[in-house]
Amino acid sequence: MTQFELIAPTLFGLEALTAKEIRNLGYETSAVEDGRVTFVGDEMAVCKSNLWLRTAERVLIKVGEFQATTFDALFEGTKALPWHEWIPENGEFPVKGHSLKSTLFSVPDCQSIIKKAVVEKLKQKYNTSWFEEKGSRYQIQFSLLKDKVTLMLDTSGEGLHKRGYRENANEAPLRETLAAAMVMLSVWRPGKAFVDPFCGSGTIPIEAALIGANIAPGLEREFIAQQWQRIPKNLWWEARREAHDRIKTDADFHIYGADIDGKAVELSKENASLAGVEEYITFDKCPVSGLKVQGEYGCIICNPPYGERLGDIKEIQQIYKQMGQVFKKLDTWSYYILTSYEQFEKFFGKNADKKRKLYNGMIKCDLHQYFGPKPRRS
């Protein structure tokens, strides 16, 4: 198999976590930049990284990179790349991308030039003047940043946050990749109590259960590169078989999720069942003011309402006050609270031990981290 560069785009703030995940899979990272991690791998790396990365948004193959300040340079640089090594004669190859702080700022014009250049390259290799594009899809993505062009092929298809278990979601759902990151940034480990008092559609508890049982997040979904000629189907089969073998069927832990909205609770139960982790989670209808937990030590990880609409501010402030009153009694617990509300600590009644800037979609948030004491040794 051939070694090549892969790129894993991430939400801002999650780059280090994604890089650690990649290294844990056995691949070497070559660059960790804002919003993406570059690493070196082969065809099997495409399979494994799509199946296992919990915090990456997708997996891209880096076809090439060059400087371009004119459309001629963009055309020639694109045409010089080995597109035929990936795209077959009947392949479908649409183009999309973005431009930031670059001379070539028109995205539609860049799309058109890149498409024409790829067509010219494939004409040379396949000795044809027309491509029907009725075969497998090879989505070309481009990034122009400060006149540096990066050209890539998307191997994932739908974003990796779409695990396949959340067919339905409540209003303003938390992205699965961010939920997984919140769990991974916490001190929670299987066997320790876990509570989410604002479970919504169940995303944080479900992601925690997938982590606790070592279930690959992409195990129940398909990827666009499964249809590619370059990546043999037996590699996908082997990667999936290995992922099944690594599931901890004897995992012993329990997670508790609650929400004041009864419909959200029922939705959480349905999603947990679709994810195959319902045995590890209990969901109940309960306001945060009535929250009761078991165990001397544990973790609360939650994504409470932010109050994005002006009319909600007083209600949000009251919720944060209730959280502070309830959580204050749990002085041996650790809690991790994601919110965009800048005055959260004032109404919660306690400053965080540590804050980490994260993005929930386009909303800038802080993950407020409060660290409880380490459990006493028995």
Coordinates of C-alpha atoms in Angstrom, one line a residue:
M1 CA 0.0 0.0 0.0
T2 CA 1.1 3.6 -0.7
Q3 CA 1.8 6.2 1.9
F4 CA 0.2 9.6 1.4
E5 CA -1.0 12.6 3.4
L6 CA -4.4 12.8 5.0
I7 CA -6.2 15.7 6.6
A8 CA -8.7 15.6 9.5
P9 CA -10.6 18.8 9.8
T10 CA -11.9 19.6 13.3
L11 CA -14.0 22.1 15.1
F12 CA -11.7 24.9 16.5
G13 CA -10.3 23.9 19.8
L14 CA -10.3 20.2 19.2
E15 CA -7.1 19.9 17.1
A16 CA -4.9 18.5 19.9
L17 CA -7.6 15.8 20.8
T18 CA -7.9 14.7 17.2
A19 CA -4.1 14.6 16.9
K20 CA -3.9 12.3 20.0
E21 CA -6.6 10.1 18.5
I22 CA -4.7 9.7 15.3
R23 CA -1.5 8.8 17.1
N24 CA -3.4 6.3 19.1
L25 CA -4.4 4.6 15.8
G26 CA -0.7 4.3 15.1
Y27 CA -0.3 7.1 12.5
E28 CA 2.2 10.0 12.6
T29 CA 0.9 13.5 12.6
S30 CA 2.9 15.9 10.5
A31 CA 1.0 19.2 11.3
V32 CA -1.5 20.4 13.8
E33 CA -3.0 23.7 12.7
D34 CA -6.2 25.7 13.4
G35 CA -9.1 23.6 12.4
R36 CA -7.2 20.6 11.0
V37 CA -4.6 17.9 11.6
T38 CA -2.4 16.4 8.8
F39 CA -1.1 12.9 9.1
V40 CA 0.6 10.2 7.0
G41 CA -1.1 6.9 6.3
D42 CA -2.2 4.4 3.6
E43 CA -5.4 3.0 2.3
M44 CA -6.1 1.2 5.6
A45 CA -5.6 4.5 7.4
V46 CA -8.5 5.9 5.4
C47 CA -10.7 3.0 6.7
K48 CA -9.6 3.1 10.3
S49 CA -9.6 6.9 10.7
N50 CA -13.2 7.1 9.3
L51 CA -14.3 4.4 11.7
W52 CA -12.6 5.5 14.8
L53 CA -12.0 9.3 15.0
R54 CA -14.5 10.7 17.5
T55 CA -13.6 14.4 17.3
A56 CA -12.7 14.9 13.6
E57 CA -15.3 16.2 11.1
R58 CA -14.2 14.1 8.2
V59 CA -11.1 12.5 6.6
L60 CA -9.6 14.1 3.4
I61 CA -6.8 12.8 1.1
K62 CA -4.4 15.6 0.3
V63 CA -3.8 15.5 -3.4
G64 CA -1.5 18.5 -3.6
E65 CA -0.5 21.9 -2.4
F66 CA 0.9 25.0 -4.2
Q67 CA 0.9 28.8 -4.3
A68 CA -1.5 30.6 -6.7
T69 CA -2.3 34.3 -7.1
T70 CA -3.6 34.0 -10.7
F71 CA -6.2 31.7 -12.3
D72 CA -3.5 30.5 -14.7
A73 CA -1.4 29.4 -11.7
L74 CA -4.4 27.7 -10.2
F75 CA -5.2 25.9 -13.4
E76 CA -1.6 24.7 -14.1
G77 CA -1.0 23.7 -10.4
T78 CA -4.2 21.7 -10.3
K79 CA -3.6 20.0 -13.7
A80 CA -0.1 18.9 -12.6
L81 CA -1.5 16.7 -9.8
P82 CA -2.1 12.9 -10.2
W83 CA -5.9 12.9 -10.2
H84 CA -5.9 9.7 -12.3
E85 CA -4.4 7.8 -9.4
W86 CA -7.7 8.2 -7.6
I87 CA -10.5 9.1 -10.0
P88 CA -11.5 6.5 -12.6
E89 CA -12.7 7.3 -16.1
N90 CA -16.4 7.0 -15.0
G91 CA -16.0 8.8 -11.7
E92 CA -18.1 11.8 -10.6
F93 CA -15.9 14.6 -9.4
P94 CA -17.7 17.7 -8.2
V95 CA -15.7 20.6 -6.7
K96 CA -16.4 22.7 -3.6
G97 CA -14.2 24.8 -1.2
H98 CA -13.5 28.1 0.3
S99 CA -11.1 31.1 0.0
L100 CA -9.8 33.2 2.9
K101 CA -7.3 36.1 2.8
S102 CA -6.3 35.1 -0.8
T103 CA -6.0 37.0 -4.1
L104 CA -8.3 34.5 -5.7
F105 CA -11.3 35.3 -3.6
S106 CA -14.2 34.2 -5.9
V107 CA -15.2 30.7 -4.9
P108 CA -17.4 30.0 -8.0
D109 CA -14.5 31.0 -10.3
C110 CA -12.0 28.8 -8.4
Q111 CA -14.5 25.9 -8.6
S112 CA -14.7 26.3 -12.4
I113 CA -11.0 26.6 -12.9
I114 CA -10.2 23.6 -10.8
K115 CA -12.9 21.5 -12.5
K116 CA -11.5 22.4 -15.9
A117 CA -8.0 21.5 -14.9
V118 CA -9.0 18.1 -13.5
V119 CA -10.9 17.4 -16.7
E120 CA -7.8 18.3 -18.8
K121 CA -5.6 16.0 -16.7
L122 CA -8.0 13.1 -17.0
K123 CA -8.4 13.6 -20.7
Q124 CA -4.7 13.1 -21.1
K125 CA -4.7 9.9 -19.0
Y126 CA -7.8 8.3 -20.4
N127 CA -7.5 9.5 -24.0
T128 CA -11.1 10.7 -24.1
S129 CA -12.8 14.1 -24.5
W130 CA -16.0 13.5 -22.5
F131 CA -16.7 12.2 -19.0
E132 CA -20.2 11.0 -18.2
E133 CA -19.5 11.0 -14.4
K134 CA -22.0 8.2 -13.7
G135 CA -19.7 6.2 -11.4
S136 CA -18.7 6.6 -7.8
R137 CA -18.4 10.0 -6.3
Y138 CA -15.0 11.7 -5.7
Q139 CA -15.7 15.0 -4.0
I140 CA -12.9 17.4 -4.6
Q141 CA -12.4 20.0 -1.9
F142 CA -10.1 23.0 -2.1
S143 CA -8.8 25.5 0.4
L144 CA -7.2 28.8 -0.4
L145 CA -5.6 30.4 2.6
K146 CA -3.2 33.3 2.1
D147 CA -2.7 32.3 -1.6
K148 CA -1.8 28.7 -0.6
V149 CA -4.0 26.2 -2.5
T150 CA -4.7 22.8 -0.9
L151 CA -6.6 20.3 -3.0
M152 CA -8.2 17.3 -1.4
L153 CA -10.6 14.3 -1.9
D154 CA -13.2 13.7 0.7
T155 CA -13.3 10.1 1.8
S156 CA -16.1 10.4 4.4
G157 CA -19.2 11.7 2.5
E158 CA -21.4 12.9 5.3
G159 CA -19.6 14.5 8.1
L160 CA -18.2 12.1 10.8
H161 CA -20.4 13.7 13.4
K162 CA -23.3 11.8 11.7
R163 CA -22.8 8.5 13.5
G164 CA -26.2 7.1 12.4
Y165 CA -28.0 7.0 15.7
R166 CA -29.5 10.5 15.8
E167 CA -32.2 10.2 13.2
N168 CA -34.2 12.8 15.2
A169 CA -32.9 15.6 17.4
N170 CA -34.3 18.3 19.6
E171 CA -33.9 22.0 18.8
A172 CA -30.3 23.2 18.7
P173 CA -28.6 19.8 19.2
L174 CA -25.0 19.5 20.3
R175 CA -22.7 18.1 17.5
E176 CA -21.6 14.5 18.3
T177 CA -17.9 15.3 17.8
L178 CA -18.1 18.1 20.3
A179 CA -20.0 15.9 22.8
A180 CA -17.3 13.2 22.5
A181 CA -14.6 15.8 23.0
M182 CA -16.2 17.0 26.2
V183 CA -16.2 13.5 27.6
M184 CA -12.6 13.0 26.5
L185 CA -11.5 16.2 28.2
S186 CA -13.1 15.2 31.5
V187 CA -11.7 12.9 34.2
W188 CA -14.6 10.4 33.6
R189 CA -13.6 6.8 33.1
P190 CA -15.9 3.7 33.0
G191 CA -16.8 2.8 36.6
K192 CA -17.1 6.4 37.7
A193 CA -20.6 7.9 38.1
F194 CA -21.6 10.1 35.1
V195 CA -24.6 12.5 35.0
D196 CA -25.9 14.9 32.3
P197 CA -28.8 16.9 33.7
F198 CA -29.5 18.6 30.4
C199 CA -29.4 15.6 28.1
G200 CA -31.5 17.0 25.3
S201 CA -31.5 14.3 22.6
G202 CA -29.0 12.2 24.6
T203 CA -25.8 13.1 22.7
I204 CA -23.4 13.5 25.6
P205 CA -24.5 10.3 27.4
I206 CA -24.5 8.3 24.2
E207 CA -21.0 9.5 23.2
A208 CA -19.8 8.6 26.7
A209 CA -21.3 5.1 26.4
L210 CA -19.6 4.6 23.0
I211 CA -16.3 5.6 24.6
G212 CA -16.9 3.4 27.7
A213 CA -17.7 0.3 25.6
N214 CA -14.9 1.1 23.1
I215 CA -17.4 1.1 20.2
A216 CA -16.0 2.8 17.0
P217 CA -18.3 5.8 16.3
G218 CA -18.5 5.1 12.6
L219 CA -19.2 1.4 12.9
E220 CA -22.9 1.7 11.9
R221 CA -22.6 4.0 8.9
E222 CA -21.2 4.0 5.4
F223 CA -18.4 6.2 3.9
I224 CA -18.2 7.5 0.3
A225 CA -14.7 5.9 -0.2
Q226 CA -16.1 2.4 0.3
Q227 CA -17.1 2.7 -3.4
W228 CA -13.6 3.7 -4.6
Q229 CA -11.5 1.4 -6.8
R230 CA -8.3 2.5 -5.1
I231 CA -9.3 1.2 -1.7
P232 CA -10.1 -2.6 -1.8
K233 CA -13.3 -3.7 -0.1
N234 CA -11.5 -6.3 1.9
L235 CA -9.7 -3.4 3.8
W236 CA -13.0 -2.0 4.9
W237 CA -14.1 -5.5 5.9
E238 CA -11.0 -6.1 7.9
A239 CA -11.2 -2.7 9.6
R240 CA -14.8 -3.2 10.6
R241 CA -14.1 -6.8 11.9
E242 CA -11.3 -5.4 14.0
A243 CA -13.5 -2.7 15.4
H244 CA -16.2 -5.3 16.3
D245 CA -13.6 -7.4 18.1
R246 CA -12.4 -4.4 20.1
I247 CA -15.9 -3.7 21.6
K248 CA -15.9 -4.3 25.4
T249 CA -18.9 -6.6 25.7
D250 CA -18.2 -7.0 29.5
A251 CA -18.0 -3.2 30.1
D252 CA -19.4 -2.3 33.6
F253 CA -20.5 1.3 33.9
H254 CA -23.7 3.3 34.1
I255 CA -24.6 6.8 32.9
Y256 CA -27.6 8.9 34.0
G257 CA -29.2 11.5 31.8
A258 CA -32.0 13.9 32.7
D259 CA -34.0 16.7 31.1
I260 CA -37.0 18.8 32.1
D261 CA -38.6 18.0 28.7
G262 CA -40.3 14.7 28.6
K263 CA -40.2 14.5 24.8
A264 CA -36.4 15.0 24.9
V265 CA -36.1 12.1 27.3
E266 CA -38.1 9.8 25.1
L267 CA -36.0 11.0 22.1
S268 CA -32.8 10.2 24.1
K269 CA -34.0 6.7 24.8
E270 CA -34.7 6.1 21.1
N271 CA -31.3 7.4 20.1
A272 CA -29.5 5.3 22.7
S273 CA -31.3 2.2 21.4
L274 CA -30.2 3.1 17.8
A275 CA -26.6 3.5 19.0
G276 CA -26.8 0.1 20.7
V277 CA -25.9 1.5 24.2
E278 CA -29.2 1.6 25.9
E279 CA -28.1 -0.9 28.5
Y280 CA -25.5 1.6 29.8
I281 CA -27.8 4.6 30.2
T282 CA -30.9 5.6 32.2
F283 CA -32.8 8.7 31.1
D284 CA -35.4 10.4 33.4
K285 CA -37.6 13.5 33.2
C286 CA -36.2 15.8 36.0
P287 CA -35.4 19.5 36.4
V288 CA -31.9 20.4 37.4
S289 CA -33.3 21.7 40.7
G290 CA -34.5 18.2 41.6
L291 CA -31.3 16.4 40.5
K292 CA -30.1 13.7 42.8
V293 CA -27.0 11.7 42.2
Q294 CA -25.5 8.5 43.7
G295 CA -21.9 7.9 44.6
E296 CA -19.3 9.9 46.5
Y297 CA -17.3 10.7 43.3
G298 CA -18.4 11.3 39.8
C299 CA -18.6 13.6 36.8
I300 CA -21.3 16.0 35.5
I301 CA -20.9 16.8 31.9
C302 CA -23.5 19.0 30.3
N303 CA -24.6 21.6 27.7
P304 CA -27.2 23.8 29.4
P305 CA -29.2 26.4 27.5
Y306 CA -27.2 29.5 26.4
G307 CA -30.0 32.1 26.2
E308 CA -29.2 33.0 22.6
R309 CA -32.6 34.8 22.4
L310 CA -33.0 38.0 24.4
G311 CA -36.2 36.9 26.0
D312 CA -34.5 33.9 27.5
I313 CA -31.8 35.7 29.5
K314 CA -33.6 35.9 32.8
E315 CA -34.7 32.3 32.6
I316 CA -31.1 31.2 31.8
Q317 CA -29.7 33.1 34.7
Q318 CA -32.2 31.4 37.0
I319 CA -31.1 28.0 35.6
Y320 CA -27.5 28.8 36.2
K321 CA -28.3 29.8 39.8
Q322 CA -30.1 26.5 40.4
M323 CA -27.1 24.6 38.9
G324 CA -24.8 26.4 41.3
Q325 CA -27.0 25.5 44.3
V326 CA -27.3 21.9 43.3
F327 CA -23.7 21.3 42.2
K328 CA -22.3 23.1 45.3
K329 CA -23.5 20.1 47.4
L330 CA -21.4 17.7 45.2
D331 CA -18.1 18.9 46.5
T332 CA -16.3 15.6 45.7
W333 CA -17.6 15.6 42.1
S334 CA -16.0 17.1 38.9
Y335 CA -18.2 19.0 36.5
Y336 CA -17.8 20.3 33.0
I337 CA -20.2 22.9 31.7
L338 CA -20.3 24.2 28.1
T339 CA -22.0 27.6 27.6
S340 CA -21.6 30.7 25.5
Y341 CA -23.0 33.0 28.2
E342 CA -20.1 35.2 29.3
Q343 CA -21.5 35.8 32.8
F344 CA -22.1 32.2 33.6
E345 CA -19.7 32.1 36.5
K346 CA -21.4 35.1 38.2
F347 CA -24.8 33.3 38.3
F348 CA -23.4 29.9 38.9
G349 CA -21.6 31.3 41.9
K350 CA -18.2 29.9 41.4
N351 CA -15.2 30.5 39.1
A352 CA -14.0 27.6 37.0
D353 CA -10.7 25.9 37.8
K354 CA -10.0 26.0 34.1
K355 CA -11.8 27.2 30.9
R356 CA -11.3 26.0 27.4
K357 CA -12.5 27.8 24.3
L358 CA -14.6 25.6 22.0
Y359 CA -17.1 26.2 19.2
N360 CA -20.6 24.7 19.1
G361 CA -21.2 25.2 15.4
M362 CA -20.5 28.9 14.9
I363 CA -21.1 29.8 18.5
K364 CA -18.0 30.5 20.6
C365 CA -18.3 28.8 24.0
D366 CA -16.3 28.1 27.1
L367 CA -16.0 24.7 28.6
H368 CA -16.0 25.5 32.3
Q369 CA -14.0 22.8 34.2
Y370 CA -14.4 22.3 37.9
F371 CA -12.1 19.6 39.3
G372 CA -13.2 17.5 42.3
P373 CA -10.7 15.8 44.6
K374 CA -9.2 12.4 43.7
P375 CA -11.0 9.5 45.2
R376 CA -9.5 8.2 48.4
R377 CA -7.6 5.0 48.1
S378 CA -9.4 2.1 49.7

